[in-house]
Each structure stands twice: as structure tokens, then as C-alpha cells.
CSV table of C-alpha atoms and ligand atoms in Angstrom, one decimal:
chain,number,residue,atom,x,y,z
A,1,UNK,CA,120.0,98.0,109.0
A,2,UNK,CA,117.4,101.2,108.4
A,3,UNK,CA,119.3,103.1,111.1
A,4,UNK,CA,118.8,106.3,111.0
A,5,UNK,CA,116.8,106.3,107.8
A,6,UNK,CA,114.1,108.7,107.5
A,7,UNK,CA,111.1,107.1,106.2
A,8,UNK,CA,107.8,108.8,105.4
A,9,UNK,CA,104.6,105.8,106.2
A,10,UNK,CA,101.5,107.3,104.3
A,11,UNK,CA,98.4,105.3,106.2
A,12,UNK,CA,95.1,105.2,104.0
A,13,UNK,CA,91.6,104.8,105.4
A,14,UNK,CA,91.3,101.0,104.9
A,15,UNK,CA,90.8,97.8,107.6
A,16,UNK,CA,94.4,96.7,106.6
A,17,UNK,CA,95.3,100.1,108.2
A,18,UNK,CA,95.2,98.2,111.8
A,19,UNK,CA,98.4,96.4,109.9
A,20,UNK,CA,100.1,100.1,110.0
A,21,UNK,CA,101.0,99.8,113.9
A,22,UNK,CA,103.0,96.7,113.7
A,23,UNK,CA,104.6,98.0,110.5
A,24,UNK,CA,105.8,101.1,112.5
A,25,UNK,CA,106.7,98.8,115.3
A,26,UNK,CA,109.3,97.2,113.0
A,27,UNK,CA,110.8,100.1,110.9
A,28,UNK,CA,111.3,101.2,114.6
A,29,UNK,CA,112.9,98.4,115.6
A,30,UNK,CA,114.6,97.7,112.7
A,31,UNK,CA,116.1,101.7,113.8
A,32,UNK,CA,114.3,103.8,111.0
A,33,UNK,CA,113.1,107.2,111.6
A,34,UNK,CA,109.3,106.9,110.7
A,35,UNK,CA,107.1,110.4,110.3
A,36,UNK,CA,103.3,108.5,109.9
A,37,UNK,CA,100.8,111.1,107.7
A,38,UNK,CA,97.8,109.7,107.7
A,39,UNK,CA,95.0,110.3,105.1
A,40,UNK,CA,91.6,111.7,107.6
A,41,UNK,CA,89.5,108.1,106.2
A,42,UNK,CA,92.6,106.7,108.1
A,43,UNK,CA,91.3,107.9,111.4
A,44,UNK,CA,88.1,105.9,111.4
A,45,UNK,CA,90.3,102.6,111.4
A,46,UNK,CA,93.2,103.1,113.8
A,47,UNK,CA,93.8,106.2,116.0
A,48,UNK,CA,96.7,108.4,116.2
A,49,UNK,CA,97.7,108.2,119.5
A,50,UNK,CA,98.5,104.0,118.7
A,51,UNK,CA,100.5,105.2,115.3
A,52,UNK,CA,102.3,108.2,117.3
A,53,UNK,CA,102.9,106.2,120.7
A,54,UNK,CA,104.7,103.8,118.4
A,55,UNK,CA,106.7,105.9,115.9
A,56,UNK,CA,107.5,108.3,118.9
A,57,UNK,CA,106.7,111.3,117.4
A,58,UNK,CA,103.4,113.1,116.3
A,59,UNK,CA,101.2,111.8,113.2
A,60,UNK,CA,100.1,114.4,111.1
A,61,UNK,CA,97.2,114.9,108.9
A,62,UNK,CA,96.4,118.0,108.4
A,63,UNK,CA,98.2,120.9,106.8
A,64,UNK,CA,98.3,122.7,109.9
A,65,UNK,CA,98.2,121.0,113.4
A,66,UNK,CA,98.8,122.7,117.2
A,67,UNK,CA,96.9,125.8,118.8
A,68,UNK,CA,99.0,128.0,116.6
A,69,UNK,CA,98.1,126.4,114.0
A,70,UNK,CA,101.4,125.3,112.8
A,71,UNK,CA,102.0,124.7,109.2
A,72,UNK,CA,103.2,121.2,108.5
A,73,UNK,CA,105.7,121.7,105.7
A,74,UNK,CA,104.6,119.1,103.3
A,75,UNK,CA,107.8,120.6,101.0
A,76,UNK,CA,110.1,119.9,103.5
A,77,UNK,CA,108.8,115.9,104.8
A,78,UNK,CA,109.1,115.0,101.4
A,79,UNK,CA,112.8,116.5,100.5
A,80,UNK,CA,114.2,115.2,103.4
A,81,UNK,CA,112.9,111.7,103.6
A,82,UNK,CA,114.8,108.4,102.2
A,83,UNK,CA,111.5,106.1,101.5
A,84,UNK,CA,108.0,106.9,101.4
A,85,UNK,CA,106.2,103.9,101.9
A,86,UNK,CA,102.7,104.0,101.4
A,87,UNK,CA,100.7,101.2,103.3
A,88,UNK,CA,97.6,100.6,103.1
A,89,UNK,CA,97.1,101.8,99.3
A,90,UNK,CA,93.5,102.1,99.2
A,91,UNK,CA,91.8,102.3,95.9
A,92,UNK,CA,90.8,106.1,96.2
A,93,UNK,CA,94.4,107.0,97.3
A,94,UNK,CA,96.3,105.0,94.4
A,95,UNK,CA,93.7,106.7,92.0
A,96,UNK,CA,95.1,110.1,93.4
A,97,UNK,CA,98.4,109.5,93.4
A,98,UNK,CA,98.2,108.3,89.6
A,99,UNK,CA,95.9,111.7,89.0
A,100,UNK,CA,98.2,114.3,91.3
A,101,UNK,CA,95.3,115.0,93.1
A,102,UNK,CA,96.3,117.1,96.1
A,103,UNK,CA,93.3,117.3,98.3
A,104,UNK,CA,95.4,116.2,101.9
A,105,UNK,CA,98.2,116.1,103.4
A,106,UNK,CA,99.5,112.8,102.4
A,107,UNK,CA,99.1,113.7,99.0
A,108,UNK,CA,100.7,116.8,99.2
A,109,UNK,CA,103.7,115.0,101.2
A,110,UNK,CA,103.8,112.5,98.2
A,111,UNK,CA,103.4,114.9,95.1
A,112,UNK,CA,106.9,116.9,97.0
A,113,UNK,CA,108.6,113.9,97.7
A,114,UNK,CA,111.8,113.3,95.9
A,115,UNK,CA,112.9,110.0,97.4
A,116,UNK,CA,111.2,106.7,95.9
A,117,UNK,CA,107.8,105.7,96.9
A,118,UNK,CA,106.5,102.5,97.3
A,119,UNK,CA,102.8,101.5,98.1
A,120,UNK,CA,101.2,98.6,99.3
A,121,UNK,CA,97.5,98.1,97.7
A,122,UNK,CA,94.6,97.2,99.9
A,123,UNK,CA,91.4,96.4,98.9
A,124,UNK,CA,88.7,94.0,98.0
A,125,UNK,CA,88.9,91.8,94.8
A,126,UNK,CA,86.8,93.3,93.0
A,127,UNK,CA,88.3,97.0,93.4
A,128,UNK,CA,91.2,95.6,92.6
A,129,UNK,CA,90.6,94.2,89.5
A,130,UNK,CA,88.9,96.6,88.3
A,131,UNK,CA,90.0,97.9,84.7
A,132,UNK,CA,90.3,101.5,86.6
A,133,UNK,CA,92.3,100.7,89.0
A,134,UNK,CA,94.4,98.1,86.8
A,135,UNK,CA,95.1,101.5,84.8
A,136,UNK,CA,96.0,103.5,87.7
A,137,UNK,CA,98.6,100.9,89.1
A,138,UNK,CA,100.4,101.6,85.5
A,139,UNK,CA,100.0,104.7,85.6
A,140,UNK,CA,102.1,104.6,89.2
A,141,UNK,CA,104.4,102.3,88.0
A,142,UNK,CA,105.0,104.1,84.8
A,143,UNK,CA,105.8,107.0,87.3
A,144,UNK,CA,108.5,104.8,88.9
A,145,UNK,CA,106.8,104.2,91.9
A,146,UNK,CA,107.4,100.9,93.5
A,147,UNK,CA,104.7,98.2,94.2
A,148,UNK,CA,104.4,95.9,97.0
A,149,UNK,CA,102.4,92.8,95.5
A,150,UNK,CA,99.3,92.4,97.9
A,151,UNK,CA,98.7,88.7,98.9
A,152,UNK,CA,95.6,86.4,98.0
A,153,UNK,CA,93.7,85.2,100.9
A,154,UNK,CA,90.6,85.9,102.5
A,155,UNK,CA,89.4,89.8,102.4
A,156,UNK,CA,87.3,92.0,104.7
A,157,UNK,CA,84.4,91.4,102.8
A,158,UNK,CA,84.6,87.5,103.3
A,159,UNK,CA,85.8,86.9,99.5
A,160,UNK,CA,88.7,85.1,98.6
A,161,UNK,CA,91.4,86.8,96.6
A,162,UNK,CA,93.7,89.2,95.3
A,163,UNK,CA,94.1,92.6,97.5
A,164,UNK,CA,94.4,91.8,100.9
A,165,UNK,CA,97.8,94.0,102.1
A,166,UNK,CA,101.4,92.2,101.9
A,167,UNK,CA,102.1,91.6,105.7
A,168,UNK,CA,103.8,94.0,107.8
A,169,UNK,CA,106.8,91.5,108.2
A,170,UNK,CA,107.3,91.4,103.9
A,171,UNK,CA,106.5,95.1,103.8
A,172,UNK,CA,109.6,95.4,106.1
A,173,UNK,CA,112.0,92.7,103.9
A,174,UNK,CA,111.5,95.2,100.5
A,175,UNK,CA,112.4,98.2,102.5
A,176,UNK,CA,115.5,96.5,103.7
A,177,UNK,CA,116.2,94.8,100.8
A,178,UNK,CA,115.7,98.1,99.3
A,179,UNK,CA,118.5,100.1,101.2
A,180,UNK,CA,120.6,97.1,101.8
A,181,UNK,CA,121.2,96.4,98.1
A,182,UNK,CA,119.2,98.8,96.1
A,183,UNK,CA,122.6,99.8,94.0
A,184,UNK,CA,124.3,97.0,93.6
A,185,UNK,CA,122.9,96.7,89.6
A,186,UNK,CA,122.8,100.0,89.0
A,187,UNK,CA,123.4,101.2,85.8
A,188,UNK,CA,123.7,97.5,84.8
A,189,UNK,CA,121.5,96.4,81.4
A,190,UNK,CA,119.5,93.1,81.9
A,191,UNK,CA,117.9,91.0,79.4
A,192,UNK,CA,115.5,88.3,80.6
A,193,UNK,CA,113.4,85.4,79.0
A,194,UNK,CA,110.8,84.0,80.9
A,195,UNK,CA,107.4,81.5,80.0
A,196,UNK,CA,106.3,79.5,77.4
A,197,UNK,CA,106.5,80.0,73.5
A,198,UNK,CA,103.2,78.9,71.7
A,199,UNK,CA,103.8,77.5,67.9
A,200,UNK,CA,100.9,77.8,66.0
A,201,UNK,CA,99.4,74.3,64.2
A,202,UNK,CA,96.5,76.3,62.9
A,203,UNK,CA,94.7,79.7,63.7
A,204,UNK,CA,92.7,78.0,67.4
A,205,UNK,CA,95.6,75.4,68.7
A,206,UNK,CA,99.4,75.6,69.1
A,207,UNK,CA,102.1,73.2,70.4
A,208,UNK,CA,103.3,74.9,74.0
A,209,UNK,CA,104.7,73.6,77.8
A,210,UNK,CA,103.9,74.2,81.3
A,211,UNK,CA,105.9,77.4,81.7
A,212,UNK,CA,104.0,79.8,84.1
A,213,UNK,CA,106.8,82.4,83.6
A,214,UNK,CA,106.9,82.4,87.7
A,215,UNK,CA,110.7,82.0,88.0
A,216,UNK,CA,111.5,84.5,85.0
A,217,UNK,CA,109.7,87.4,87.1
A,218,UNK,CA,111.0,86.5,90.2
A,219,UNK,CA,114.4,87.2,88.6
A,220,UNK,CA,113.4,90.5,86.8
A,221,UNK,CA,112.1,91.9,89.9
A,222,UNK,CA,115.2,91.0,92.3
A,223,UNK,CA,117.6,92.5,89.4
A,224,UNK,CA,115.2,95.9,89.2
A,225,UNK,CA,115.3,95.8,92.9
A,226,UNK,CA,119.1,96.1,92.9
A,227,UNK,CA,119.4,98.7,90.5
A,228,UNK,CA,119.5,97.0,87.2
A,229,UNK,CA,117.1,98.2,84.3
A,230,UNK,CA,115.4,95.3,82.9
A,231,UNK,CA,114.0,94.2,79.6
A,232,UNK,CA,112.0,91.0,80.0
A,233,UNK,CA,111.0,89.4,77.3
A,234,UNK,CA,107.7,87.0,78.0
A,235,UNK,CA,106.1,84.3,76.5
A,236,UNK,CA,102.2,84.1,76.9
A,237,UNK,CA,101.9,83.9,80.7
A,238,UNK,CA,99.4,85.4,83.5
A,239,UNK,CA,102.0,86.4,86.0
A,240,UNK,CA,102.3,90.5,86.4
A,241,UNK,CA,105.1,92.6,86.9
A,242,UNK,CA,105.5,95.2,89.5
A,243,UNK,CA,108.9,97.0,89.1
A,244,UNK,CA,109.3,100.2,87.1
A,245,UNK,CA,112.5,99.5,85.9
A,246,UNK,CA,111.4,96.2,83.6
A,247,UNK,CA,110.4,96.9,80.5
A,248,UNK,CA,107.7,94.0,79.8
A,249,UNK,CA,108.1,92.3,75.8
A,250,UNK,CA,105.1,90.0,75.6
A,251,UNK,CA,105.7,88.1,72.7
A,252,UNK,CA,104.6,84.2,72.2
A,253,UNK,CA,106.3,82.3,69.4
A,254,UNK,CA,109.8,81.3,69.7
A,255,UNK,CA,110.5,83.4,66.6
A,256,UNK,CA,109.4,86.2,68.4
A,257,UNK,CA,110.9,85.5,71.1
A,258,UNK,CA,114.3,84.9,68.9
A,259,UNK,CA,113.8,88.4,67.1
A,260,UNK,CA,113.3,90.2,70.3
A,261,UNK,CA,116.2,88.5,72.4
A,262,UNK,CA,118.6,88.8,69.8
A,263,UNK,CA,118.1,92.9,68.6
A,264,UNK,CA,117.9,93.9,72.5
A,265,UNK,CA,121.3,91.6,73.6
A,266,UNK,CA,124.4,94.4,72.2
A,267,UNK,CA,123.1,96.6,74.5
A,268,UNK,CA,123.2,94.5,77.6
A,269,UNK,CA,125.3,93.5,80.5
A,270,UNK,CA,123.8,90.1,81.0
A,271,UNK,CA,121.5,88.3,79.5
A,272,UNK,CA,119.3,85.4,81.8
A,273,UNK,CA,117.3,82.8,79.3
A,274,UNK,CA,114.7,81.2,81.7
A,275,UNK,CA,112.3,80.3,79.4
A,276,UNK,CA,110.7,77.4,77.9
A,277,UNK,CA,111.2,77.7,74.2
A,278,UNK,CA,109.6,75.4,72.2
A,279,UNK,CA,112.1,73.1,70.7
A,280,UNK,CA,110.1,72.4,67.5
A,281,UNK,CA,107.5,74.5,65.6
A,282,UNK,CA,105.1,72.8,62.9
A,283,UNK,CA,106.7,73.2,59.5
A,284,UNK,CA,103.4,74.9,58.3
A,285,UNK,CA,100.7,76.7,60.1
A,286,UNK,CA,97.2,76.0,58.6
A,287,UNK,CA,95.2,79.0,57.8
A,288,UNK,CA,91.7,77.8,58.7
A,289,UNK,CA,91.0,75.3,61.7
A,290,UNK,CA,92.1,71.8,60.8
A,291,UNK,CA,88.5,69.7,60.5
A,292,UNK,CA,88.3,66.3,62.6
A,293,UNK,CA,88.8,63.1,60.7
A,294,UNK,CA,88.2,59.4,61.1
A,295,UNK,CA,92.1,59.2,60.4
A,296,UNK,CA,95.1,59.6,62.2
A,297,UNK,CA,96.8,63.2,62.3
A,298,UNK,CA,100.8,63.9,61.4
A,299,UNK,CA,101.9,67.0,61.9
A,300,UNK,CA,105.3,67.7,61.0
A,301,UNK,CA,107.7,69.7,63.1
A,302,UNK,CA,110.5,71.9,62.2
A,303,UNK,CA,113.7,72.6,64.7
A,304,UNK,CA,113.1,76.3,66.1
A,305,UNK,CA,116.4,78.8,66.3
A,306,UNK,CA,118.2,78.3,69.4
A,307,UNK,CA,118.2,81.8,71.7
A,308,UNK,CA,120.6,81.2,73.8
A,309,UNK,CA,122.9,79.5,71.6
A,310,UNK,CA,122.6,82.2,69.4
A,311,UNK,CA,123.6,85.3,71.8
A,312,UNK,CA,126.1,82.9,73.4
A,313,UNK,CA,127.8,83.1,69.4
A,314,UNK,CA,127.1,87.2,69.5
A,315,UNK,CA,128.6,87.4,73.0
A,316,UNK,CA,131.2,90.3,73.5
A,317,UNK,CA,133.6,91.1,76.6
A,318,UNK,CA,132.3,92.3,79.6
A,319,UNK,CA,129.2,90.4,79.3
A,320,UNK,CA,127.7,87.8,81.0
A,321,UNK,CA,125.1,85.3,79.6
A,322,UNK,CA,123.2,82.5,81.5
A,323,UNK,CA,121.5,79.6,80.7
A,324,UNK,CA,118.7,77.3,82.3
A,325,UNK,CA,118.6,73.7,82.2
A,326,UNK,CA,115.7,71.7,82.7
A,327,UNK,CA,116.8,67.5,83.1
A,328,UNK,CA,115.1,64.7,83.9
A,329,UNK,CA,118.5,62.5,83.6
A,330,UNK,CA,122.3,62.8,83.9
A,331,UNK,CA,121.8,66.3,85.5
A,332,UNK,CA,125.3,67.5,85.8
A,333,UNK,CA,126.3,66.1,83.1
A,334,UNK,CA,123.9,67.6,80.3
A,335,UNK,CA,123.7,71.0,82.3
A,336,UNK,CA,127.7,71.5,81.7
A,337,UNK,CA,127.8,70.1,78.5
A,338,UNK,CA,125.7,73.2,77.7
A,339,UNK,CA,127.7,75.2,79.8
A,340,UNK,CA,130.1,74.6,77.2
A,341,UNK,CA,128.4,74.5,74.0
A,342,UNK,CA,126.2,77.6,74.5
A,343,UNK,CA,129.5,79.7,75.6
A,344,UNK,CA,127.8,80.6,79.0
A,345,UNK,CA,129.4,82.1,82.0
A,346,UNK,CA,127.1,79.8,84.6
A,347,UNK,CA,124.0,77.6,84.0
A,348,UNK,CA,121.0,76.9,86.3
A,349,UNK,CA,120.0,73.5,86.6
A,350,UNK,CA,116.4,72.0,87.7
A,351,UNK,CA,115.6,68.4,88.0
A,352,UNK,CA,112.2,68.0,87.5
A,353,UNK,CA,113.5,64.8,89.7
A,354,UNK,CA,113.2,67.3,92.8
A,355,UNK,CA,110.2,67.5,94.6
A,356,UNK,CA,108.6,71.2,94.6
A,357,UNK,CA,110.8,71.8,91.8
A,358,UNK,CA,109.6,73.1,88.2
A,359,UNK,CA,107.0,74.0,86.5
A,360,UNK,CA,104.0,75.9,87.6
A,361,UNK,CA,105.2,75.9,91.4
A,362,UNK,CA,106.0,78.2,93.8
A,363,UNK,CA,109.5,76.5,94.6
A,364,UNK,CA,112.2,75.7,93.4
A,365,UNK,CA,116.1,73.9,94.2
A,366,UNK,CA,118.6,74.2,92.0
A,367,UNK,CA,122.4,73.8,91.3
A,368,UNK,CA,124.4,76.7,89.7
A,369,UNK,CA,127.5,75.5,87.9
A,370,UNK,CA,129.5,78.3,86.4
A,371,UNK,CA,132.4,78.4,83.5
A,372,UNK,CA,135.2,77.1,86.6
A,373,UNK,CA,133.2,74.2,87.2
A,374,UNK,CA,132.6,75.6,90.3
A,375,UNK,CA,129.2,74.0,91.4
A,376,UNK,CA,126.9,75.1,94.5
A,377,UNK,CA,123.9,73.3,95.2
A,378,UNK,CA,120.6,75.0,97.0
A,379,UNK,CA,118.4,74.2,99.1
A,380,UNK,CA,114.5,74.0,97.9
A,381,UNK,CA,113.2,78.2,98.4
A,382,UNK,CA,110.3,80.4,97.5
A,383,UNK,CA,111.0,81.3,93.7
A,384,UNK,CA,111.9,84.9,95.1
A,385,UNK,CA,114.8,83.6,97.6
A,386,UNK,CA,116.2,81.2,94.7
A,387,UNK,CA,116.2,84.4,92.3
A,388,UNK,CA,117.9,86.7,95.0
A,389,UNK,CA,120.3,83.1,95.0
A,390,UNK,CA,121.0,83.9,91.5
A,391,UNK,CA,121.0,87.4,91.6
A,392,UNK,CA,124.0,87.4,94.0
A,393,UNK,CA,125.8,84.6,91.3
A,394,UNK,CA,125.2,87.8,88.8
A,395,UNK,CA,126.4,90.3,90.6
A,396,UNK,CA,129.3,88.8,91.5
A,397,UNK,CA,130.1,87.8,87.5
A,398,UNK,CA,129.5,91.6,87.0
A,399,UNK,CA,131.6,92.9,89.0
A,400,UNK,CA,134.3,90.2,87.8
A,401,UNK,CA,134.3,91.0,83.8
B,1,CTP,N1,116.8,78.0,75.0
B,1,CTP,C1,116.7,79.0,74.1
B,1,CTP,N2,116.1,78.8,72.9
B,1,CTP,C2,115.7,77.6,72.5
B,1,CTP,C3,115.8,76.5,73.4
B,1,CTP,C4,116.3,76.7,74.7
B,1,CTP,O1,117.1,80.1,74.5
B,1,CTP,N3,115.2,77.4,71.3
B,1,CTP,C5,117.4,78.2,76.3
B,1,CTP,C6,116.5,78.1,77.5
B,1,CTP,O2,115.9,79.4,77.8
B,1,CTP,C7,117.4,77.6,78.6
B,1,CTP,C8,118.4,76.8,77.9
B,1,CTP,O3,118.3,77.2,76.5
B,1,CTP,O4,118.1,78.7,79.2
B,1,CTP,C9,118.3,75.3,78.0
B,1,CTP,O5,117.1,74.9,77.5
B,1,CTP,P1,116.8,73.3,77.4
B,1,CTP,O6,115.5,73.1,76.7
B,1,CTP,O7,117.0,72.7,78.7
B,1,CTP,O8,117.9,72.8,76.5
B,1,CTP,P2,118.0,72.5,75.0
B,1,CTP,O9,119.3,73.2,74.6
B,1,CTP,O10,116.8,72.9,74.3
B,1,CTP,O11,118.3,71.0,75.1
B,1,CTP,P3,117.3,69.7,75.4
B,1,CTP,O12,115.9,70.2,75.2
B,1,CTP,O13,117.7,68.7,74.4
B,1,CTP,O14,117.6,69.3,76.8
């Protein structure tokens, strides 16, 4: 699949670095042309001769290398390469890269490089959450560099969290991913809804759901990953984004959510509503927090505007809308019946039946049933393999219009 594919592996001076020979083990495999430049922190870690004895060709560090004292054209690596991949990211290197420092090679390499770069992050929990280097990662993105998510697990420094690198074996499936169907959205204009909406009963408490947003992201960053430049409009929810191409609308009432969804939709190809909306809002908010009583409370609830209904009304030609439904009864049944009613080219139902299905979970199995009737049922997957499952439904819609 990467044959022939020239692809530039920046290696940073952190432990995950010993992570950096398998990696260039399987790009090699996988029949990619790798050219490792490794920062000179990176040689205290892992030594060139392992990185070059695997990539089959020189690593170079330095700006000039050889008894002549070649020049290594750092102009030249970076014109003619199809990926840079940068893996480890430590903290110092990501700070340069978001600074155009250009104190070594790699950064030099990377600063001339006009393919897309993606970088893997390495480093201890703390680093990583640190407001500086939170910045810098936005700064990157905002660039339209592209992030490999790091894992959570157990770190170097015996903690337990965010920043340990993605493995070499995911590092591998977004650079294939990436050349195997990195166009197939392009120039396509997607609208997303994802999370919870919180209505306000008073200025401290709201009425809201389980949503973690999980499934909403998963689907933002397969359709930036194929091309597609997204617009995701969120509810309040923890989970970040990572693609440069999604533009991230955090709202958190349904009426924001409504206002939002419903200005961006002429301009889009498709429109996905995964989220949550709240089905009811109270009919008045109370300005000061509500004081407990001895008595019992009634708050009274107002029906809240219908998203999806509502841009399934505004819907032209040529676009494609689609619908979630969450049951708990007559699955099929009530998923097509909004099909219908909602004017929606295919629906995604989850049973909250299904084990590892729903909210708050990593998983999910669902049934897509589209305007034919045409119904294909899914095995339980990661969140990310059931968005690619729907991403694929989309594309072919697309392309059908
Ligand atoms: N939806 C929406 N705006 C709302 C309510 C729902 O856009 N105010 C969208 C959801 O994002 C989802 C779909 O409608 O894509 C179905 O939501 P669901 O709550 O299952 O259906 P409802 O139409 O609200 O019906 P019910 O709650 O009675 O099952």
C-alpha cells in the first residue's frame, strides 16, 4: 500500500524513540521509502546504525555528514517527500515546530517540507498537559499539521496517563489510511453534531444526558482524514479534537446548538446530527439559584426546536443529511419512521439494548438503514472503525447525488 512512497520519519530525543525501529520496520514492509532525520537528543536513546540498518539507507542529523563534509539538502528532503511523520514528538520539538525554530536538521527538513506532517507526542503527563504545550499543539494544528492522539497508560516516569506515544502498529494505520483514502472527501463540506446540550433550570444546575461526544469526533476526524473540511458543532463535552480541517463550535444549549446547525447547513454537502439534544428545556430559567424547600419541586418543561427535522425541511439537491437514533424498543421500526419524517437520506441506529453500545463507551454496533430501505447491520467496533463504517455509507451517498 505505501509503495514507493517517500516518507520523511523525524525521531526526537525521547524513551518512546526505542518505538521508532519497529515503526521503520513497518513503513518498510508496508514498501515505503523512509529517510530517518533524527534530532542529536535522539542519539542518546536509540543509535543510528539500528534506525539506518532498518530503513536501508543513512540517518542523517546533521547539516553536513561524510569526510567531505557533504551538505545534506534539507530544501530538497522536504520537497520531494510525500509524509513527514514525526514520531516521537517530544515536548521541546513540538514547541519548535510551533515557533519555526531552526536550530537542527529535523527542523530545518520540517520548516522546507511541502508535503503534510504529522507528529506523534511523547511525553510525561504533566508536560503534556501543560497550558504551554496545550498552546503549542494549537498552534501546530492551526498550521495544518496532523496529530496522532498519544495513548493513556503507564509513562516512563511510572505515572499513569495521557502522553505515552500511539504504537508503532496505529502510527502505521493513519499513514495508510492517510494515502489510501486521504481524497476521497475532498472538497466536500461536512456539518457535524456531537454531545450533550445542557438546558439551564437556574444559573448552577441544568437538565442534560450522558452524551460524551465520543462517537461525534470519531466521525469528524475519519471525514477530515478523507479530505472533507469539517464544522463540528459540540455540546459541552471533554473529548479533544485533533484534525486541522474541523472547525470546533462549542456551544451547550439546544438553542445554540439549533442556531449554529441551521446558519452553517446551506453551505454543506452533508450534514451528520449525532448528538444528544435535549428534548425539553425548562420554560423559564431562574435567575438566582433556586433555595431548597420542605416542599416538592415542579419545574415545567418546554419542547426544544428539532435540528434535524429542521435542516431535513431546508434540505436542497445534492445534499445528504443523516440522522441518529437512539431506541430502547421497536428498533427498526421507530429508526425508519424517522427516516421518513426527518427527510433523511440514511439513519444510524443504537440500541441501548446492545451490550458495549451507547453512551459514554468506547464501542459501539449499529444498523444503518438508508432512504431504499436498504438495511446493513454491524458488528460491535471501536467508535473509530464504526465511524470509518459510516464514513464509507457517506461517501458513497456523495458520490451518488
Ligand atoms: N435531534 C436533533 N434535535 C433535537 C432532537 C434530536 O437534531 N431537538 C437529532 C439527533 O441528533 C439524532 C436524531 O435527531 O440525529 C434522533 O434523535 P432522537 O432523540 O433519537 O429522536 P427524537 O426525534 O428526539 O425522538 P424520541 O426522543 O422520541 O425517540
Amino acid at each position: 500500500m505505501l509503495k514507493g512512497k517517500k516518507i520523511l520519519l523525524g525521531v526526537c530525543g525521547g524513551i518512546a524513540a526505542y518505538k521508532s525501529a519497529y515503526l521503520v520496520r513497518l513503513l518498510v514492509k508496508a514498501g515505503a521509502d523512509v529517510q530517518v532525520v533524527m534530532t542529536p537528543g535522539a542519539h542518546q536513546f536509540i543509535t543510528a546504525l539500528t534506525l539506518s540498518s532498518l530503513s536501508k539507507k543513512p540517518v542523517l542529523t546533521d547539516f553536513s555528514s561524510g569526510t567531505q563534509g557533504e551538505w545534506n539538502n534539507h530544501v530538497k528532503l522536504g520537497m520531494e517527500a510525500d509524509l513527514m511523520v514525526v514520531a516521537p514528538a517530544t515536548a521541546n520539538t513540538l514547541s519548535k515546530m510551533a515557533t519555526g525554530n531552526c536550530d537542527n536538521l529535523l527542523m530545518a527538513v520540517y520548516l522546507s517540507a511541502r508535503c503534510p506532517v504529522m507528529f506523534a507526542p511523547a511525553m510525561d503527563l504533566d508536560m503534556y498537559r501543560h497550558e504551554a504545550t496545550i498552546e503549542n499543539l494549537g498552534k501546530l494544528k492551526g498550521f495544518g499539521n496532523i496529530m496522532i492522539k498519544p495513548g493513556v497508560g503507564e509513562l516512563a516516569s511510572g505515572l499513569e496517563g495521557e502522553g505515552r506515544m500511539a504504537e508503532p502498529e496505529e502510527i502505521l494505520a493513519e499513514i495508510e489510511e492517510y494515502f489510501e483514502v486521504g481524497t476521497s472527501l475532498k472538497g466536500k463540506k461536512i456539518l457535524i453534531s456531537a454531545g450533550p446540550t445542557y438546558e439551564a433550570i437556574d444559573p448552577v444546575r441544568f437538565i442534560g444526558n450522558h452524551s460524551s461526544g465520543k462517537m461525534g469526533v470519531a466521525i469528524a476526524e475519519t471525514a477530515a482524514k478523507r479530505g472533507a473540511e469539517v464544522k463540528l458543532v459540540i455540546g459541552p463535552s471533554s473529548v479533544e479534537t485533533a484534525h486541522p480541517s474541523i472547525e470546533r463550535v462549542n456551544v451547550v444549549s439546544a438553542e445554540e446548538m439549533y442556531v449554529a446547525c441551521t446558519k452553517a447547513f446551506k453551505a454543506m454537502d452533508v450534514a451528520i446530527m449525532t448528538a444528544a439534544v435535549a428534548d425539553y428545556r425548562p420554560t423559564k430559567v431562574a435567575r438566582e439559584k433556586i433555595k431548597k424547600k420542605d416542599v416538592a419541586l415542579h419545574i415545567e418543561l418546554e419542547p426544544t426546536k428539532d435540528i434535524l427535522a429542521e435542516l431535513g425541511k431546508l434540505k436542497k439537491k445534492g445534499q445528504t443529511l443523516v440522522g441518529f437514533a437512539l431506541e430502547t424498543e421497536n428498533e427498526l421500526k421507530n429508526a425508519s419512521g424517522k427516516l421518513k419524517s426527518k427527510n433523511l437520506d440514511f439513519i444510524v441506529l443504537n440500541s441501548l439494548k446492545d451490550k458495549g453500545a451507547g453512551f459514554q463507551r468506547d464501542t459501539n454496533k449499529i444498523t444503518i438503514i438508508d432512504r431504499n430501505n436498504k438495511t446493513t447491520k454491524f458488528e460491535l467496533k471501536s467508535k473509530q472503525e464504526v465511524a470509518k463504517d459510516i464514513i464509507n455509507k457517506v461517501t458513497e451517498a456523495v458520490n451518488n447525488v
